[in-house]
PDB file of C-alpha atoms and ligand atoms in Angstrom:
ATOM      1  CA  UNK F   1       0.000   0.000   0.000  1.00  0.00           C
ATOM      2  CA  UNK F   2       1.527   3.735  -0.528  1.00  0.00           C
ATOM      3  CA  UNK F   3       0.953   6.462   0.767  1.00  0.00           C
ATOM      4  CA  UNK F   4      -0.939   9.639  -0.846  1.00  0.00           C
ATOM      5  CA  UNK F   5       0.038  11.614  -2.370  1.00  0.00           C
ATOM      6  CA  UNK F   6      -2.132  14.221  -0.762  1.00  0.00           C
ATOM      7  CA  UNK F   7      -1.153  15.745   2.391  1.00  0.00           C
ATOM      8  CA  UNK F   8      -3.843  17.571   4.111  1.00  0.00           C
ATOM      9  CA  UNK F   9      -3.026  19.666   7.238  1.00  0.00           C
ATOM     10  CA  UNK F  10      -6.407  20.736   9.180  1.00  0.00           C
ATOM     11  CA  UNK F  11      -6.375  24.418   9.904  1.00  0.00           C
ATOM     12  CA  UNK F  12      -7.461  25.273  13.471  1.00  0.00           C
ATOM     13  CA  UNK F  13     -10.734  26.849  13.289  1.00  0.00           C
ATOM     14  CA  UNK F  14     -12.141  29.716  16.055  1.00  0.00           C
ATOM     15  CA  UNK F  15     -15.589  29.647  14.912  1.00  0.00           C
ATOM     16  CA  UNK F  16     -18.829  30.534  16.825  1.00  0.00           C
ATOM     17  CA  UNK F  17     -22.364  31.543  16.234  1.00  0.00           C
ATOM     18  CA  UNK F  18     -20.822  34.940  14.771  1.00  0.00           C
ATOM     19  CA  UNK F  19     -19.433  32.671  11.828  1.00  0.00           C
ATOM     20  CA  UNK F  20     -16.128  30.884  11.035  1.00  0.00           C
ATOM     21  CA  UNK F  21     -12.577  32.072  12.040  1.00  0.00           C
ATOM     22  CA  UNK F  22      -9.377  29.634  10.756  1.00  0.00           C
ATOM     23  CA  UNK F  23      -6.097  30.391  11.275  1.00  0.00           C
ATOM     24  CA  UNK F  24      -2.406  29.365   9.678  1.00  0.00           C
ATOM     25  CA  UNK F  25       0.408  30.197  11.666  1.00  0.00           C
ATOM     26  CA  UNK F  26       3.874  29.096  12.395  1.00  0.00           C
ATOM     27  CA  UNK F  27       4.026  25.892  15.048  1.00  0.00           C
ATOM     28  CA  UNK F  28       0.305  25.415  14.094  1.00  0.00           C
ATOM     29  CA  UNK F  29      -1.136  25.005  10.563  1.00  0.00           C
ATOM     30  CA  UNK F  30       2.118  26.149   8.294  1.00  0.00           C
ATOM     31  CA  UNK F  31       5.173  24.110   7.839  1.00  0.00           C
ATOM     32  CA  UNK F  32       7.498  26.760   6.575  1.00  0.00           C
ATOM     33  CA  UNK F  33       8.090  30.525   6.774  1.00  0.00           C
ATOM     34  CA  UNK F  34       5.671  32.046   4.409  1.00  0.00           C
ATOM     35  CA  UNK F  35       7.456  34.465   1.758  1.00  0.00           C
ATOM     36  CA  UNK F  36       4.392  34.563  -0.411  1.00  0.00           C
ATOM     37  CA  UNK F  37       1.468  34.492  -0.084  1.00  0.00           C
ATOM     38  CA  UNK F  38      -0.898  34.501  -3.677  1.00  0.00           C
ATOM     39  CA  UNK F  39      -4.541  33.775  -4.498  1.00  0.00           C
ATOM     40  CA  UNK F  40      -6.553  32.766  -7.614  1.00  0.00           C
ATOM     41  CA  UNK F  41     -10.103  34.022  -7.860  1.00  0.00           C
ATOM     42  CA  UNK F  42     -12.538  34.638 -10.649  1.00  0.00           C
ATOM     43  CA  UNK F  43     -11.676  31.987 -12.624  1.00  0.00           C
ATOM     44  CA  UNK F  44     -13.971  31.613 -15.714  1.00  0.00           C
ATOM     45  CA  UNK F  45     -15.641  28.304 -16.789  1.00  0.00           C
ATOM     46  CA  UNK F  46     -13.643  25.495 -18.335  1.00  0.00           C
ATOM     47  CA  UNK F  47     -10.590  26.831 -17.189  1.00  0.00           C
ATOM     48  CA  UNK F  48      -7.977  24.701 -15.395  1.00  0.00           C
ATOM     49  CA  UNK F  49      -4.270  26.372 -14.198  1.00  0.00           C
ATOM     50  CA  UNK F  50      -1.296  24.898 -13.147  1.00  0.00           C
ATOM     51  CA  UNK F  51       0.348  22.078 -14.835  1.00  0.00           C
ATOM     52  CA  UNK F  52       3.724  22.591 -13.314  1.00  0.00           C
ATOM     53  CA  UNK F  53       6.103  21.145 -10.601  1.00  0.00           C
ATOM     54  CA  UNK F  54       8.353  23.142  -8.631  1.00  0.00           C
ATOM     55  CA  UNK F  55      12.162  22.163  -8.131  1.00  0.00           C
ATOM     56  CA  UNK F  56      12.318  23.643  -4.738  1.00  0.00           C
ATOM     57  CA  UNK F  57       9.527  25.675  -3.854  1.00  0.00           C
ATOM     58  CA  UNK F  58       6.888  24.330  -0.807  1.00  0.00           C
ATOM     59  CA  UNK F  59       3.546  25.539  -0.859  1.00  0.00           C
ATOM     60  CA  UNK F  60       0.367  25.215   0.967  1.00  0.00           C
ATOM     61  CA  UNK F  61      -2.712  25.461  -0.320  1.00  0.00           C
ATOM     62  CA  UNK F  62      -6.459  26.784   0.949  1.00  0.00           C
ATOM     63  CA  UNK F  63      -9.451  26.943  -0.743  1.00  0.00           C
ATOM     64  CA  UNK F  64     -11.278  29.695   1.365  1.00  0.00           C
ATOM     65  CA  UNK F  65     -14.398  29.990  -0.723  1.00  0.00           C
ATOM     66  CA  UNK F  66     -15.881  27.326  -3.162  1.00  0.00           C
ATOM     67  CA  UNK F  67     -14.352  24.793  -4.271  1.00  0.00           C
ATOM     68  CA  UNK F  68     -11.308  23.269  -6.704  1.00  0.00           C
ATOM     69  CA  UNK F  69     -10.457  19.770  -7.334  1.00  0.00           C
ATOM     70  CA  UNK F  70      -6.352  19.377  -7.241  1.00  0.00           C
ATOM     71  CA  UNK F  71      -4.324  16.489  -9.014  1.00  0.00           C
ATOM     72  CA  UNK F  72      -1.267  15.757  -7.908  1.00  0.00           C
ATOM     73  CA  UNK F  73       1.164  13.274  -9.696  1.00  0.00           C
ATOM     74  CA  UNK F  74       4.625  11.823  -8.638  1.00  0.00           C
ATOM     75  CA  UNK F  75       5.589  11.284 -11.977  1.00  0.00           C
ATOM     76  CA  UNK F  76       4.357   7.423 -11.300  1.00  0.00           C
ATOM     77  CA  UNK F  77       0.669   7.707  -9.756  1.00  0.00           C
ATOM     78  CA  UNK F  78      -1.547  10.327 -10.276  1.00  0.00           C
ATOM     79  CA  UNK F  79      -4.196  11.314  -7.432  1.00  0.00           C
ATOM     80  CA  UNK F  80      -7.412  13.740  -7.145  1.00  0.00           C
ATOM     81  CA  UNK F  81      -8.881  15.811  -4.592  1.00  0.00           C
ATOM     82  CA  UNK F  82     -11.453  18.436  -4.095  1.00  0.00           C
ATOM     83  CA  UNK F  83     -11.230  21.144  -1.652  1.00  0.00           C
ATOM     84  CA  UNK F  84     -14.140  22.296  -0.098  1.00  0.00           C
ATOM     85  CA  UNK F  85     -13.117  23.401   3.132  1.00  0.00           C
ATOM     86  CA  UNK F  86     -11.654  26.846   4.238  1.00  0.00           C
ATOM     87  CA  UNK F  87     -10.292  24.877   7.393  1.00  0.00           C
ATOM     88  CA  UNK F  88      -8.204  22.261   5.240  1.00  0.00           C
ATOM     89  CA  UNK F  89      -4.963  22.874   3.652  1.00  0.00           C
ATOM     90  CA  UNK F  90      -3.319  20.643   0.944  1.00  0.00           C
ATOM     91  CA  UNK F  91       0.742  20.569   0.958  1.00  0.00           C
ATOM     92  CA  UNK F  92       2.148  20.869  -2.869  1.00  0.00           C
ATOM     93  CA  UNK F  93       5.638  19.796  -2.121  1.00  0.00           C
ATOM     94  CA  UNK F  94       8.605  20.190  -4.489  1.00  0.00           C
ATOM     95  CA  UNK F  95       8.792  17.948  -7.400  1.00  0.00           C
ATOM     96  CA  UNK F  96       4.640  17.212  -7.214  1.00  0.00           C
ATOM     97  CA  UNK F  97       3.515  18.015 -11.037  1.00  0.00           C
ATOM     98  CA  UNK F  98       0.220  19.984  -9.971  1.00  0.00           C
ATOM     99  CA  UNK F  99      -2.933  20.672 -11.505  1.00  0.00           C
ATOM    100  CA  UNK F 100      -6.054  22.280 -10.320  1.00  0.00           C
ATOM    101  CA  UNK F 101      -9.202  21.484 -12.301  1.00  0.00           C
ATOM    102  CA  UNK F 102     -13.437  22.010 -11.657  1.00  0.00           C
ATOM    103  CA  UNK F 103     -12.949  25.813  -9.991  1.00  0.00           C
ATOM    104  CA  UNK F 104     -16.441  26.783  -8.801  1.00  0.00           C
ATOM    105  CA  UNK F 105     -17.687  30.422  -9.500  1.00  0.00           C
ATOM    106  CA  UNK F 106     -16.789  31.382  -6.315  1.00  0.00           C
ATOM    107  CA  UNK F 107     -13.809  30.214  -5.249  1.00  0.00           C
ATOM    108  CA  UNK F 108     -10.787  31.837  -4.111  1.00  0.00           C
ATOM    109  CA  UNK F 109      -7.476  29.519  -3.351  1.00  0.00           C
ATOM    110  CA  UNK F 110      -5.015  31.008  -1.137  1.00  0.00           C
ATOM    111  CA  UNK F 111      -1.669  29.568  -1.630  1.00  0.00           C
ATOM    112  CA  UNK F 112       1.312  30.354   0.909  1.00  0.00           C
ATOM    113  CA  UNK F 113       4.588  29.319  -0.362  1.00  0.00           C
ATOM    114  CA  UNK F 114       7.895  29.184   0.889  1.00  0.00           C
ATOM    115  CA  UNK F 115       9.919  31.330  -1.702  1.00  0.00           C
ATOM    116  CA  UNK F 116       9.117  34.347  -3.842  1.00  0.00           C
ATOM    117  CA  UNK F 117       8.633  33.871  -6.946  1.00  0.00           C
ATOM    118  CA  UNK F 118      11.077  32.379  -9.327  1.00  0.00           C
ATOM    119  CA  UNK F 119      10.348  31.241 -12.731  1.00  0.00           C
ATOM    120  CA  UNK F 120      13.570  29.073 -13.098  1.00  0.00           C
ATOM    121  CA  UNK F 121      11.653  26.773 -10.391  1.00  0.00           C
ATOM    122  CA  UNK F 122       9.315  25.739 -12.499  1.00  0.00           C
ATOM    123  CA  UNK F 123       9.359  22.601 -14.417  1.00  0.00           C
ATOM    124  CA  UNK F 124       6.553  23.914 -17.114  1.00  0.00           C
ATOM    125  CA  UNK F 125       6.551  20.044 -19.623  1.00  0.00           C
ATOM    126  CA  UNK F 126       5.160  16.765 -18.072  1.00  0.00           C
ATOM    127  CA  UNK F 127       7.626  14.859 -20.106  1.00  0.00           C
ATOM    128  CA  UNK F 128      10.739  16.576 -18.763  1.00  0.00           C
ATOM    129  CA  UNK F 129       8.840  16.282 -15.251  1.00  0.00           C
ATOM    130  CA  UNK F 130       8.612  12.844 -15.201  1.00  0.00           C
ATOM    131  CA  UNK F 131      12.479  12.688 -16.700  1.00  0.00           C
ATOM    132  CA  UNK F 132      13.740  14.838 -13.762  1.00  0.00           C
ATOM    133  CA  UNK F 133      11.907  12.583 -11.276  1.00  0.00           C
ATOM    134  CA  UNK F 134      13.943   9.461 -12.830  1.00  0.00           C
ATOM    135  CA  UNK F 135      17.452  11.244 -13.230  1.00  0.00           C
TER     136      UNK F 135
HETATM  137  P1  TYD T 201       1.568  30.559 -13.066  1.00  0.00           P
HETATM  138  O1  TYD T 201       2.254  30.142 -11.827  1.00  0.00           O
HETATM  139  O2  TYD T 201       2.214  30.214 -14.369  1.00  0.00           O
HETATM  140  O3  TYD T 201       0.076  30.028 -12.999  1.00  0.00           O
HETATM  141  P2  TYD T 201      -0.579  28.843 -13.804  1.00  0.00           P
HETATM  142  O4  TYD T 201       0.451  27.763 -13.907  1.00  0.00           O
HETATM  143  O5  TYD T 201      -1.777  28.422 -13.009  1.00  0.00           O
HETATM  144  O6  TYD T 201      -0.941  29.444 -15.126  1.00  0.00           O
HETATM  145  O7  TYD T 201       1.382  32.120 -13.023  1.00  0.00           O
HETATM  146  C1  TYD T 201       0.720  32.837 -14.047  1.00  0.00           C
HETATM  147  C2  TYD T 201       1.500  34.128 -14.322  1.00  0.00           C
HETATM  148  O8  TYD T 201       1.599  34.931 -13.151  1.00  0.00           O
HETATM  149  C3  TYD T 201       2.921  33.897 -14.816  1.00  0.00           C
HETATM  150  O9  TYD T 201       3.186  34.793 -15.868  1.00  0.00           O
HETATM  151  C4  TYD T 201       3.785  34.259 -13.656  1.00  0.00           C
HETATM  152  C5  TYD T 201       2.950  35.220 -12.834  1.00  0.00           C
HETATM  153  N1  TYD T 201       3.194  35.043 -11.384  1.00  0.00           N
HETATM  154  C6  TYD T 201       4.020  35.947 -10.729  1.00  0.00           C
HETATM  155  O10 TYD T 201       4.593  36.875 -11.329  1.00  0.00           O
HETATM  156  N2  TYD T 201       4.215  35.778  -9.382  1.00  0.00           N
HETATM  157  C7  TYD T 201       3.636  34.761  -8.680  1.00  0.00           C
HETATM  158  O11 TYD T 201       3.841  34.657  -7.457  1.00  0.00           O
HETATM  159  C8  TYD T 201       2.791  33.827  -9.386  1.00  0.00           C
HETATM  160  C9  TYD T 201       2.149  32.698  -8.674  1.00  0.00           C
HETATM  161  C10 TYD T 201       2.597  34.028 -10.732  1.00  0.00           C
END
């Protein structure tokens, strides 16, 4: 049996009657020092984003309104999963090609990562991807 592929880290939630209240923080929901933080909203019908890996970069993503399916692939399996949950994070770790598919109208994904931005991170082709992953 292996293991996911998809790492989720529950984000503590400080919720009442007034409505909900989650938060990431250092020792609690986020593994790393945030450097970045970046969110995708409005995203029109159809359209799916990603389709990368990062060589280095860590991030964590939260989908704080609506929803988005993720697939992540290892360059030998290939898993789904939606996020529906503004308490629930989903790790993207270095070398996971990542895509993010099924965006409702309303959602907004929140995505801290660990670096600022650096396009020489990115590995942008699936074949060279899953080429890197054997070398
Ligand atoms: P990109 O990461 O390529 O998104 P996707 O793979 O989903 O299309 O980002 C789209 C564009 O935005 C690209 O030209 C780079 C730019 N960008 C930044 O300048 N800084 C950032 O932090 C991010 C995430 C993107």
């Amino acid at each position: 049996m292996s293991h996911s592929l998809i790492h989720k880290i529950t984000i503590p939630q400080y919720g009442d009657a007034r409505g909900g209240l989650s938060v990431a923080e250092i020792g609690g929901a986020l593994p790393f020092v945030v450097r970045r933080v970046y969110w995708i909203y409005g995203t029109q019908p159809g359209i799916s984003r990603g389709f990368h890996a990062h060589r280095k970069l860590a991030q964590l993503a939260v989908c704080v309104s609506g929803s988005v399916r993720f697939r992540l692939f290892n360059g030998e399996r290939e898993e789904d999963f939606t996020l529906t949950d503004p308490a629930l994070g989903v790790l993207i770790s270095p070398m996971i090609w990542h895509e993010m598919h099924d965006f409702s109208p309303d959602c907004v994904l929140m995505v801290f990562a660990d670096a600022e931005y650096a396009e020489a991170d990115y590995i942008r082709n699936r074949g060279e991807f899953i080429q890197t992953k054997r070398e």
